[in-house]
Structure formats: structure tokens, C-alpha cells
Short mmCIF file of C-alpha atoms in Angstrom, two decimals:
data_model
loop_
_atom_site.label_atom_id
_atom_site.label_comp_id
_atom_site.label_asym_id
_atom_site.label_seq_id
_atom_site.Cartn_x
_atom_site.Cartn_y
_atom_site.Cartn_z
CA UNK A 1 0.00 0.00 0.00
CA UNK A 2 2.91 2.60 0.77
CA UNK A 3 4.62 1.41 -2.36
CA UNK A 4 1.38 2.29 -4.22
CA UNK A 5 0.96 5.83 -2.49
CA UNK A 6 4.55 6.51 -3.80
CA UNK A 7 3.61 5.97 -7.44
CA UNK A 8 0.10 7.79 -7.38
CA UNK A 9 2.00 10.33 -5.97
CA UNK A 10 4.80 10.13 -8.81
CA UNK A 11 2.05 9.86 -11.41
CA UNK A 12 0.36 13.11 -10.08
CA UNK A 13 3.56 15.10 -9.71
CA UNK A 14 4.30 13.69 -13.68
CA UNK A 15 0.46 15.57 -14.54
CA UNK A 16 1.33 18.69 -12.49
CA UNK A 17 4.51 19.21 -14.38
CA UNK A 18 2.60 18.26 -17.82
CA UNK A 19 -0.17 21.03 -17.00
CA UNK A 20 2.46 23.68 -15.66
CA UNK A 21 4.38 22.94 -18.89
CA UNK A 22 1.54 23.36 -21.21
CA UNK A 23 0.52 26.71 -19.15
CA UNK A 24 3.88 27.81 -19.67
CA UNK A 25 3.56 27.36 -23.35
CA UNK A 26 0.08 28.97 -23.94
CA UNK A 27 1.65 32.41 -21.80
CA UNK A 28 4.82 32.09 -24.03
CA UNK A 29 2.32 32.58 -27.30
CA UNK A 30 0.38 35.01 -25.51
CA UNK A 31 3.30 37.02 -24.91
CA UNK A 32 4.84 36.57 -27.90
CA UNK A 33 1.52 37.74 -29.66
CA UNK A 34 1.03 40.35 -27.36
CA UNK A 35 4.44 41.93 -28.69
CA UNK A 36 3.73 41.59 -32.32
CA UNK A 37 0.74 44.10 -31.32
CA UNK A 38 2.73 46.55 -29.62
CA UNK A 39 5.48 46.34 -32.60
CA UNK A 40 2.93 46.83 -35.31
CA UNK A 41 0.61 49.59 -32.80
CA UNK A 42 4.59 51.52 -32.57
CA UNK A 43 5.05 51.20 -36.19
CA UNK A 44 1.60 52.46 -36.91
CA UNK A 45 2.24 55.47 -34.73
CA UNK A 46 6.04 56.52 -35.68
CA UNK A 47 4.50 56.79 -39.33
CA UNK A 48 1.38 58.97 -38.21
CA UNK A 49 3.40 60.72 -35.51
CA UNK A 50 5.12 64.08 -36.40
CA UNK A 51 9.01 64.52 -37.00
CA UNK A 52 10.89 64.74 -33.20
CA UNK A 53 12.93 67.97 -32.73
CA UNK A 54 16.38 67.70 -33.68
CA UNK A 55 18.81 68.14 -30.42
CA UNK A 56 20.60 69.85 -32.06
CA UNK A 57 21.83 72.62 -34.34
CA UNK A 58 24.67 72.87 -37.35
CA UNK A 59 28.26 73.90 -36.00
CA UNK A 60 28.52 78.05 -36.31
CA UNK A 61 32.03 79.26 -37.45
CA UNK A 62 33.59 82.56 -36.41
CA UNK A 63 32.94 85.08 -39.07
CA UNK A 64 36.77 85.84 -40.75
CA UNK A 65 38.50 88.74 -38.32
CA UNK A 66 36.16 88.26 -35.67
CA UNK A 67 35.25 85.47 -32.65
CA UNK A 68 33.08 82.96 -31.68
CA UNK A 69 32.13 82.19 -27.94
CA UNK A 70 30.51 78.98 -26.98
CA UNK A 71 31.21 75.77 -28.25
CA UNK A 72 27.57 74.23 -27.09
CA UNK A 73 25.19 73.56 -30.38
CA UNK A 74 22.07 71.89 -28.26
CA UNK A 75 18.41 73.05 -28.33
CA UNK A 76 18.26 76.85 -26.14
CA UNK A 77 22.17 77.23 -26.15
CA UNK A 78 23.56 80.45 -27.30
CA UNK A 79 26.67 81.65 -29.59
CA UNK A 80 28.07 84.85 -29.44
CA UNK A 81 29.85 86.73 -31.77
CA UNK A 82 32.45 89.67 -31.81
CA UNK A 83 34.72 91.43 -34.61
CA UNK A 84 38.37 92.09 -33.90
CA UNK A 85 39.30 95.65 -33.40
CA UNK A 86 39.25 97.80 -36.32
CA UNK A 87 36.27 95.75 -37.48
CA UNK A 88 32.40 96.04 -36.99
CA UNK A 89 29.68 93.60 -36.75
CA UNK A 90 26.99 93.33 -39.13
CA UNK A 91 24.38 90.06 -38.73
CA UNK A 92 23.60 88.60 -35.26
CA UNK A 93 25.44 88.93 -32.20
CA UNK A 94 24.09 86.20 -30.51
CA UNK A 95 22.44 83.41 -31.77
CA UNK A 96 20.45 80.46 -30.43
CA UNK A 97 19.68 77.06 -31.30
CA UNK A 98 15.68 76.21 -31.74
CA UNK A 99 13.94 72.98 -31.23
CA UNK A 100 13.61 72.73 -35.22
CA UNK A 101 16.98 72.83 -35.35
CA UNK A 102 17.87 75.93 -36.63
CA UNK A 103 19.71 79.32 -35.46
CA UNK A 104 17.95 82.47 -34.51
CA UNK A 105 19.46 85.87 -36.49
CA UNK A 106 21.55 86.48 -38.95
CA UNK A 107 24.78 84.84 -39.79
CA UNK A 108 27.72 87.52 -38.53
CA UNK A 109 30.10 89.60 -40.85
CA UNK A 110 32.89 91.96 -39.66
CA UNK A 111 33.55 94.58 -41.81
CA UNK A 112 36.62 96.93 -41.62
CA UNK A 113 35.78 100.47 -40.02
CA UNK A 114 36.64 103.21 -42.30
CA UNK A 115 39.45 105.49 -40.27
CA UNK A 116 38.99 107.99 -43.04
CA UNK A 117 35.60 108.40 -42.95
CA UNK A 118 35.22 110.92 -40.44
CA UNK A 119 37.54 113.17 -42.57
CA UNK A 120 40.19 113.50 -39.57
CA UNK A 121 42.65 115.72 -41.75
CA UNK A 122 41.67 119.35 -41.28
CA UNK A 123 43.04 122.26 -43.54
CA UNK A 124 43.00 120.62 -46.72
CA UNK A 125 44.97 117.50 -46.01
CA UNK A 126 44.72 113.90 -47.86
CA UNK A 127 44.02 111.39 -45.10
CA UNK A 128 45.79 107.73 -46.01
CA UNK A 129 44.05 104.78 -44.36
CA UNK A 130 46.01 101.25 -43.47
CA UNK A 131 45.01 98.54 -41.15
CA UNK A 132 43.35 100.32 -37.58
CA UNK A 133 45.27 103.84 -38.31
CA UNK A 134 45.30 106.35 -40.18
CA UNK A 135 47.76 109.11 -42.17
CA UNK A 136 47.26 112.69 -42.91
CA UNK A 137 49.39 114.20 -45.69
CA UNK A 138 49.04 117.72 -45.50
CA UNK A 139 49.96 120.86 -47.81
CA UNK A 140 53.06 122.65 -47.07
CA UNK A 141 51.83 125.34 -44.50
CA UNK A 142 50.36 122.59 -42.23
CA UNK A 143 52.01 120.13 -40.23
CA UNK A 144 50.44 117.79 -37.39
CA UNK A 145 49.04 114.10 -37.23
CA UNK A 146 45.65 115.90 -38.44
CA UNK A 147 47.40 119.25 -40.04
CA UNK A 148 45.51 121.15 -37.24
CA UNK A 149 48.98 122.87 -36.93
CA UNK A 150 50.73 126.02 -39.26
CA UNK A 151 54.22 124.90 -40.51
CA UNK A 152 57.08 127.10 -38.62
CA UNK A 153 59.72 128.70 -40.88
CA UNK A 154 60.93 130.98 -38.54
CA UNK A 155 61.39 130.21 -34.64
CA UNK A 156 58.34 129.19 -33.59
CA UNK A 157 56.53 131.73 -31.81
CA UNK A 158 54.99 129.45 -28.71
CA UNK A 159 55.87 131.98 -26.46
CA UNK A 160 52.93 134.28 -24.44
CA UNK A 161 54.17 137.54 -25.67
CA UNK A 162 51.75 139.23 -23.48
CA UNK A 163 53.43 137.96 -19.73
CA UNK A 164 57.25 139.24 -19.75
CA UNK A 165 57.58 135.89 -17.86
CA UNK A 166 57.49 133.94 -21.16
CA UNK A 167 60.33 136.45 -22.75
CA UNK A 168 63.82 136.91 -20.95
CA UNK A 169 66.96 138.51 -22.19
CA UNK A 170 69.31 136.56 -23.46
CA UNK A 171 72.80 136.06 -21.66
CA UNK A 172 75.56 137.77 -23.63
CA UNK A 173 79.51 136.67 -23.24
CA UNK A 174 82.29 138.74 -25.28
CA UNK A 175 84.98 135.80 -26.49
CA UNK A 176 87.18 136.53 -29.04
CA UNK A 177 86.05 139.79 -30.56
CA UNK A 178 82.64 138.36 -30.97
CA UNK A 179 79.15 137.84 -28.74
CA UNK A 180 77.80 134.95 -28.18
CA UNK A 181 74.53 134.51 -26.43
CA UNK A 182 72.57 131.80 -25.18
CA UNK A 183 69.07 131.37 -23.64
CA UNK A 184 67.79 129.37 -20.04
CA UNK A 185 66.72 125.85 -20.27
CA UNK A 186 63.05 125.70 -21.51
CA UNK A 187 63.53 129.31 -23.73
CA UNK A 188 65.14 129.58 -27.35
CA UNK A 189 66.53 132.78 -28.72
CA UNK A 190 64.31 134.65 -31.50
CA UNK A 191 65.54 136.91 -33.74
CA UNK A 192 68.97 138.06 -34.43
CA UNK A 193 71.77 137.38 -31.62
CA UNK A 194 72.21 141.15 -31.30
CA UNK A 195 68.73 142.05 -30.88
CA UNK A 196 67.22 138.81 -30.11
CA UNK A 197 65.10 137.62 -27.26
CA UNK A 198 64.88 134.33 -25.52
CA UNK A 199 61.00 133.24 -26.07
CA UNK A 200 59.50 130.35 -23.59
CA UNK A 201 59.56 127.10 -25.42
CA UNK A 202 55.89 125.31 -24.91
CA UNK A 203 56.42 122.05 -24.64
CA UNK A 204 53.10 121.19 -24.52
CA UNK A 205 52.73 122.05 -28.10
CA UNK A 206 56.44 120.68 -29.09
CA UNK A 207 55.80 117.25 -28.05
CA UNK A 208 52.11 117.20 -29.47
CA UNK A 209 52.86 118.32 -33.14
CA UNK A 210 56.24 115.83 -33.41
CA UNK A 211 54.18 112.87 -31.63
CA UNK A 212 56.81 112.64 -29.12
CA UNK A 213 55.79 110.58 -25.69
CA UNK A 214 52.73 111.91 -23.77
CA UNK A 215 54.10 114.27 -21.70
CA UNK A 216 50.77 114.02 -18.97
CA UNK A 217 47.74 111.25 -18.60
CA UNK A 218 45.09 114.34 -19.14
CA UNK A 219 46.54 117.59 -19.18
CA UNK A 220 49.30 119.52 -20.18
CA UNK A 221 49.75 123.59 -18.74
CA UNK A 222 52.71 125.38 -20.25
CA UNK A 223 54.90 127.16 -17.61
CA UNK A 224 57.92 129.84 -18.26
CA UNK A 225 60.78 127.34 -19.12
CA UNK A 226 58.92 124.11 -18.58
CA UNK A 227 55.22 122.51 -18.06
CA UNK A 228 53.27 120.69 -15.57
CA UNK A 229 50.52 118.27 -15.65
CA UNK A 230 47.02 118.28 -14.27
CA UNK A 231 44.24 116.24 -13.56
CA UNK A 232 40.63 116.58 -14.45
CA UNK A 233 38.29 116.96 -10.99
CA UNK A 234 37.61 114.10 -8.96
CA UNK A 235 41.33 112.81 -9.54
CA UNK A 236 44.85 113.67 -8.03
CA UNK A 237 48.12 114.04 -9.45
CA UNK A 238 50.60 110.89 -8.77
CA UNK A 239 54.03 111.38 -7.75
CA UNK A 240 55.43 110.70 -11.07
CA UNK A 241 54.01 114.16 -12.46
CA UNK A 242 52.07 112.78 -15.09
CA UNK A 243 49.66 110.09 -14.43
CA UNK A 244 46.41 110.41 -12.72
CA UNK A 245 44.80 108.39 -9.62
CA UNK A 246 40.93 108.51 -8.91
CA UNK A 247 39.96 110.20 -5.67
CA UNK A 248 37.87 107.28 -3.85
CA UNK A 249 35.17 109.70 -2.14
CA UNK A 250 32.85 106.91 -0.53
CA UNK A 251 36.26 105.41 1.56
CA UNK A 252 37.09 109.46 2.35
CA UNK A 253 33.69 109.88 3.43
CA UNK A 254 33.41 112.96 1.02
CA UNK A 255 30.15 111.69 -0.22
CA UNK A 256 26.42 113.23 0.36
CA UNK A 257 24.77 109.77 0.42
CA UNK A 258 21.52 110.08 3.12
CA UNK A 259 20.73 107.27 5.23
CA UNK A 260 19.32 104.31 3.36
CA UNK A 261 21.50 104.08 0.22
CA UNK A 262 25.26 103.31 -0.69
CA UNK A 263 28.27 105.38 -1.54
CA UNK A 264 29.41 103.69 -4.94
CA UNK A 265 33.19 105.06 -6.42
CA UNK A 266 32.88 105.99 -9.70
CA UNK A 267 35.92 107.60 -11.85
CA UNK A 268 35.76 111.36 -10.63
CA UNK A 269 33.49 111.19 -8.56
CA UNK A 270 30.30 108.89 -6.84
CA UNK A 271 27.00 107.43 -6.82
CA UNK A 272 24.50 107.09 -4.08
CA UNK A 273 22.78 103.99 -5.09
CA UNK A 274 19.39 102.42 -3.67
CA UNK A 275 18.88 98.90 -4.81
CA UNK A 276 14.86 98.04 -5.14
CA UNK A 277 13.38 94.73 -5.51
CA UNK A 278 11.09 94.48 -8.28
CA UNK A 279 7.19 94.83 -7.66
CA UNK A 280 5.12 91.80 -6.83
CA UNK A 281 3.51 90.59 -9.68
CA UNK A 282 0.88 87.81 -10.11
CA UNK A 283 2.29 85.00 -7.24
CA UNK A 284 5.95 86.44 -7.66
CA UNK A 285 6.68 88.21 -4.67
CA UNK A 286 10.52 89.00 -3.22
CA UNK A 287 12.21 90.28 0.38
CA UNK A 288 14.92 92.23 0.65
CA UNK A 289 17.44 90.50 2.65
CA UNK A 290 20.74 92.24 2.29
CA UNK A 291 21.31 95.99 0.75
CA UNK A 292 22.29 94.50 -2.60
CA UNK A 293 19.92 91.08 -2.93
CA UNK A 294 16.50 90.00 -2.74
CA UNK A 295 14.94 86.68 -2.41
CA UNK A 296 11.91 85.25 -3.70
CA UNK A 297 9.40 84.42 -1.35
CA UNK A 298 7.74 80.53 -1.44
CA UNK A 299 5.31 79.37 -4.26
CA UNK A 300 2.65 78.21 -4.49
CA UNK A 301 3.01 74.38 -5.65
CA UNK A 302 1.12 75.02 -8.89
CA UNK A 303 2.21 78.58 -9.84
CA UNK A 304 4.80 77.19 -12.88
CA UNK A 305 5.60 80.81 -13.14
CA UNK A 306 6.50 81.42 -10.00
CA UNK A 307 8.89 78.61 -9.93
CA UNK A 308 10.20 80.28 -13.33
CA UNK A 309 11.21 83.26 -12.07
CA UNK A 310 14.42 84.25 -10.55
CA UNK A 311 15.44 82.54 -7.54
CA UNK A 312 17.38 85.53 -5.97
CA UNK A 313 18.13 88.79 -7.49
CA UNK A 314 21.69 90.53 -6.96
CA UNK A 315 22.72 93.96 -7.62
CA UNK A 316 26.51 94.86 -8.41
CA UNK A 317 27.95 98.07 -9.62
CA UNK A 318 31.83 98.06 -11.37
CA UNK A 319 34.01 101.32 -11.94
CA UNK A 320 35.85 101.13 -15.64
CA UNK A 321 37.64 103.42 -17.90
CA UNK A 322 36.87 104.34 -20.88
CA UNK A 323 37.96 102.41 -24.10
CA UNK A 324 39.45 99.58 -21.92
CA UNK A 325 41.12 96.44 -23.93
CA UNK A 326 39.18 94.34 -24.62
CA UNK A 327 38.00 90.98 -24.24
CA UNK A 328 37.96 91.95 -20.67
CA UNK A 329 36.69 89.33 -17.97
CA UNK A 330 33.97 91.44 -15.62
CA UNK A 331 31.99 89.67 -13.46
CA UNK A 332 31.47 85.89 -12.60
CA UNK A 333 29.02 84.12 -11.60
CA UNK A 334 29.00 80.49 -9.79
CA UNK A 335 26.57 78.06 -7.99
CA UNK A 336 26.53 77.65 -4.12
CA UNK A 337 25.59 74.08 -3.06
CA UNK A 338 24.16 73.63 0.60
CA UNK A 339 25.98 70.36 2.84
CA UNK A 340 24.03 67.05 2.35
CA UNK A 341 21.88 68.63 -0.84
CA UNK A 342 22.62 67.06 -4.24
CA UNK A 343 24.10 70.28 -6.69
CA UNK A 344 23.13 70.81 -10.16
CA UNK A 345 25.02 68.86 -13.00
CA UNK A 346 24.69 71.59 -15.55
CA UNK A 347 24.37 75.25 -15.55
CA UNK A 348 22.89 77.94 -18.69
CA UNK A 349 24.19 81.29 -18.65
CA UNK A 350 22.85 84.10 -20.66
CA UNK A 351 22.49 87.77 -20.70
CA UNK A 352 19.06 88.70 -19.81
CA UNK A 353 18.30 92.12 -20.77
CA UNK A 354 20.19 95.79 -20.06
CA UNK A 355 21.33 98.28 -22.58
CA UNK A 356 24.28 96.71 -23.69
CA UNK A 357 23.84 96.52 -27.37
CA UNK A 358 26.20 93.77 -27.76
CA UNK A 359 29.32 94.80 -25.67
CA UNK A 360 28.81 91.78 -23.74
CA UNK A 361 28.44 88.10 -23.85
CA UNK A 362 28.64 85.03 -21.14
CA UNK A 363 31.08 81.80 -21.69
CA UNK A 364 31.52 79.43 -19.02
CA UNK A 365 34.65 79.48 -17.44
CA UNK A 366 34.41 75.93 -15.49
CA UNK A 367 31.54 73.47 -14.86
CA UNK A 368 30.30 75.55 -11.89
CA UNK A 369 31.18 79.25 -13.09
CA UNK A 370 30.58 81.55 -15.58
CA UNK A 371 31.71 85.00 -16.72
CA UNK A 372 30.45 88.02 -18.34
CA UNK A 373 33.11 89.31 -20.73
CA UNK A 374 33.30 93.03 -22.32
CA UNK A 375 33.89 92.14 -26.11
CA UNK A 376 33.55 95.99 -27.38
CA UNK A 377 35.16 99.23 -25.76
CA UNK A 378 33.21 101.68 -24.45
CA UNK A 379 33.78 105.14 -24.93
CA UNK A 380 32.36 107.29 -21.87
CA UNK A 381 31.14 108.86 -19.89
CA UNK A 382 28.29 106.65 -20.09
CA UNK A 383 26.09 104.03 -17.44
CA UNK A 384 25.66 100.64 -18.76
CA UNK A 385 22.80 98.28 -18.02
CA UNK A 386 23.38 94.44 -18.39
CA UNK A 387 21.33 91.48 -16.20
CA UNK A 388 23.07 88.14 -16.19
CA UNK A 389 21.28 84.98 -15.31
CA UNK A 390 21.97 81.00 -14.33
CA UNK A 391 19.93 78.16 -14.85
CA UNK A 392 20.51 75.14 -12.82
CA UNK A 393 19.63 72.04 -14.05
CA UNK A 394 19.75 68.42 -12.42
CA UNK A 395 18.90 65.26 -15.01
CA UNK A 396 18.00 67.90 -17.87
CA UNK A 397 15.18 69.17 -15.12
CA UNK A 398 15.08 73.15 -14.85
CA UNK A 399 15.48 73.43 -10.67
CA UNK A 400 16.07 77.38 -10.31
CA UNK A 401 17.87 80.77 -11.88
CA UNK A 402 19.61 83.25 -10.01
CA UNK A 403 19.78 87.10 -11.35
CA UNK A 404 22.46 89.27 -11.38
CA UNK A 405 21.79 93.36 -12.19
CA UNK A 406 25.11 94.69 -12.92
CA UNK A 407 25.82 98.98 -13.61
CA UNK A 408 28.70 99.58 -15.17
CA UNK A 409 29.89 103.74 -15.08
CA UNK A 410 32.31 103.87 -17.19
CA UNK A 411 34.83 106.74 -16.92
CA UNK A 412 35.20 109.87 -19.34
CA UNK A 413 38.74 108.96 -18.98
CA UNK A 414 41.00 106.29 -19.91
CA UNK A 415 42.74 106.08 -16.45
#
């Protein structure tokens, strides 16, 4: 009887195995059918369905004696453009790539700026243009790099005739049966040695018509026998006689900034600045919480535009000179990661509005920084408007953007 248990047992295993094999089967078909529906149902829809965006956009070249910035062709990614000096841009200065897969703008050209086209040469000289200068050739009474000046035949009369300080006799020796005079450092004799006069020399004007070295920074002042330099207000003369140093009146407490806003140095002279956050607007609300930033206060979990807008909101102001070499590096800008949070894995930069007509653009610097560079000189004095912003991205996901307003006062001076 237990021998027979064992093989009704045996037998009924053998018929479990059978049905769990056949089961096994049937599923197999089932699923094998099932994905022959979802292949043809995907082929059915990639032929109905529309084309997908391309990623990406063609490589951009710099345009021939100019420069490219940014290397990045992907969907929302910008190139910038700038012409080397002596050059101007005509086109796009920035471009971006679109989800179709083309580039916003116009394709860039640099074309040479004219140095004669202001007609420099004055008094009926021929101006001669080469590569970022210019010539003047000028008729025989004129001299000068713009023939602003009369030729001298004679001495040249420089002297102020009108001060006796400017005019001093010569000093006469007897040697030999015949005079001989000579003049003081700084004064030249005019006129015959028996009735001649020693005449102040203006250096000022010597070293400007021959295009000698620049005897001051700003200005020169003609003196009997020599010259001295000055500076232009707001600036003091450095020990070297010539060269000019800002007076820093926020640090001297020479300012007339009231209570509430901030002494900014500018060249010659100051600004008393009062950074505002913007107005609330829709669910976009921000706090001031330092003199120069602003925060954004919480959203509301559905407000998308909310979330959009900037994070924080910075203000910086920057003292420059005027026509300053460029490319210059200006500002930077770099993400701050709390302890124990997870930092973004990419960042955007990109200039968000201002008046800079194209002086500017942004290139990242290193995976966590970026920089705003001055591509074009600026001539003041003039106040410049630019607003700089970063993305921050985890997993291609947009997570926040921080603003940065920066004023630039640029200088009516090149020092």
C-alpha cells in the first residue's frame, strides 16, 4: 500500500509538471503575440506621428577677423559673436539654437571700419588709411598728425608775448672779438643774436605736433621754461608728475549719500545707489534680505511661473575706464551648493536684458562658473545696463535661476 501511495503520488507530480508545462507554453504565445501588437501599434504610430525635434543645431564658425564664444550647439544654447578691433559687426550677435533645429538671427560679418571716414585731416589734407590707423598728408603750411597745426619757418613763436615771464633777455659773453649769447633751459633765442630775445619754449605744443611721448595722462599747462601736468576733478596728481589716480570719495567719506543708500566710487566722482526689488507681480513676490539682494518668497506648488522666475536677485555696480582692452573678464558668476543637498550637474548662462547693445556676452569658465566678458570698448562717460542669469539644471530638469543686475559707469577717462 505505501509502495502504491509513492507511485500515485509520482504519477500526479508527472500531470502537475505536464499542465504547468503546457501553461507555460500557452503564456509564451500570448506574450509573444502580445508583442507583435505593440510592434505593429509603434510602427503604426512613428509613421502617423510628427518629426521629433532635432537636439541639435549645425556647428557656427567665427565670421573671418572676428570670434566665436561657446562651443555648445544643443536646443536653447547660445553663440556669441564679436569682430576684432578695427572691425564692426553686421548680422547677429548672438544666436540660439531652436527645437527645429535651426539658429535664430543672422549669420555675422565683420567689416573693416573706415578710419577715413570721419575726414580727420583738417586744412586741406589727404588722409591715407592702413590697417586700424590712419595718415594725414598735409599741404606745405600745415604740419600735425591731423594738419591742425601752421608749418614754422621761422622760430616758432609758442611763447605768451603778453606775460614778460614767457620772454627773458638773453645772456651775452664777449669771447674773441665776438658775442655769443645763449638762452635758459626751456627758452630759445628769436631773432637776431644782437637784438634777439629768448622766447619760452611750450612744450606742450612741441611734443604734441612731433608725436613725441605723452608728456601728462590728461593735461598739459605750459609754464615759463617748462610745463606741468594736471588732472581733471575728482582725480589727483601721482608722484610721477604725469599720471592720474581717482579720488575714492565713498572710503574718504566725502560723499552726500543720506541714510538708506550706498556710496558707490565711480571715476571722478560717486553714486548714491538704492537697490529696489522688483514689484510683486501675479504669485511672484521677493524680500529684501541684504542691501544689494533680494529673495523670492515661497510658491505656491502650482504657480509654474513662480517657480520660473528668478530665484534671488543681486545687484553689483563696477568702476571702468573708458575704451578699456578688450575681451575683458567682468563679473562671474557660480553656484553655491548647501551640505548634504545634491548640486546641479549643468548650468545655462545668458544675458538677460540691459542696454548693452552687444558689448557683452557670457562663456563658461568651469563646470560651476561663468563670466560676463566686455567684447567691445566703451567710450564714456556713459552708465551701462546688463542682467546676467543662471539656470541650474539636475537630469536635464530646470530646478532654479539666479539674477544678477550689474551697472557699469564707465569713466570719461581712460585712467
Amino acid at each position: 500500500q505505501s509502495c502504491l501511495s509513492r507511485q500515485q503520488l509520482l504519477a500526479a507530480i508527472r500531470q502537475m509538471q505536464q499542465l504547468l508545462k503546457g501553461q507555460e507554453t500557452r503564456f509564451s504565445e500570448g506574450l509573444r503575440a502580445v508583442r507583435s501588437r505593440l510592434s505593429t501599434i509603434h510602427a503604426s504610430l512613428a509613421k502617423a506621428a510628427p518629426q521629433l525635434p532635432a537636439a541639435s543645431c549645425p556647428a557656427l564658425q567665427a565670421p573671418a577677423d572676428g570670434t566665436k564664444f561657446g562651443t555648445k550647439y544643443l536646443v536653447d544654447h547660445e553663440v556669441h559673436f564679436a569682430c576684432d578691433p578695427g572691425f564692426q559687426l553686421l548680422g547677429s550677435s548672438t544666436r540660439m539654437c531652436q527645437a527645429n533645429g535651426s539658429w535664430t538671427g543672422q549669420e555675422p560679418r565683420c567689416t573693416e571700419i573706415s578710419e577715413c571716414s570721419s575726414s580727420p585731416c583738417q586744412n586741406g589734407g589727404t588722409c591715407l588709411e592702413g590697417l586700424n590707423y590712419f595718415k594725414c598728408l598735409c599741404p606745405p603750411q600745415w604740419t600735425g598728425t591731423t594738419c591742425q597745426y601752421q608749418a614754422q619757418t621761422a622760430p616758432p613763436a609758442w611763447s605768451v608775448t603778453d606775460d614778460p615771464a614767457f620772454s627773458r633777455q638773453p645772456r651775452c659773453a664777449q669771447i674773441a672779438q665776438t658775442q655769443q649769447c645763449s638762452c635758459d633751459p626751456g627758452f630759445q633765442m628769436s631773432g637776431m643774436a644782437s637784438n634777439g630775445i629768448c622766447q619760452d619754449l611750450n612744450e606742450c605744443e612741441v611734443y604734441q605736433q612731433e608725436g613725441g611721448p605723452r608728456l601728462c595722462a590728461h593735461a598739459c599747462v605750459n609754464i615759463p621754461g617748462s610745463f606741468r601736468c594736471s588732472c581733471p576733478a575728482g582725480y589727483v596728481l601721482l608722484g610721477d608728475g604725469k599720471s592720474c589716480e581717482d579720488i575714492d570719495e565713498c572710503s574718504l567719506s566725502r560723499d552726500n549719500c543720506t541714510s538708506g543708500s550706498t556710496c558707490i566710487n565711480t571715476g571722478g566722482g560717486f553714486q548714491c545707489i538704492t537697490p529696489q526689488c522688483p514689484p510683486a507681480t501675479g504669485n511672484v513676490s521677493y524680500v529684501k534680505t541684504s542691501p544689494f539682494q533680494c529673495e523670492r518668497n515661497p510658491c505656491p506648488m502650482e504657480s509654474r511661473s513662480c517657480h520660473q522666475a528668478p530665484k534671488t536677485i543681486s545687484f553689483h555696480y563696477l568702476s571702468l575706464p573708458s575704451k578699456l582692452q578688450t575681451p575683458a573678464p567682468l563679473f562671474r558668476m557660480a553656484t553655491a551648493v548647501a551640505p548634504g543637498r545634491p548640486g546641479p550637474d549643468s548650468l545655462r548662462f545668458g544675458i538677460a536684458g540691459g542696454n548693452n547693445h552687444g558689448h557683452f556676452v557670457v562663456q563658461r569658465s568651469d563646470r560651476h562658473t561663468g563670466e560676463l566678458l566686455l567684447v567691445q570698448s566703451l567710450q564714456g562717460p556713459r552708465t551701462i545696463h546688463v542682467d546676467v542669469d543662471m539656470a541650474e539644471y539636475l537630469d536635464r530638469v530646470f530646478q532654479t535661476k539666479h539674477l544678477s543686475k550689474i551697472t557699469l559707469f564707465v569713466s570719461a577717462y581712460e585712467f
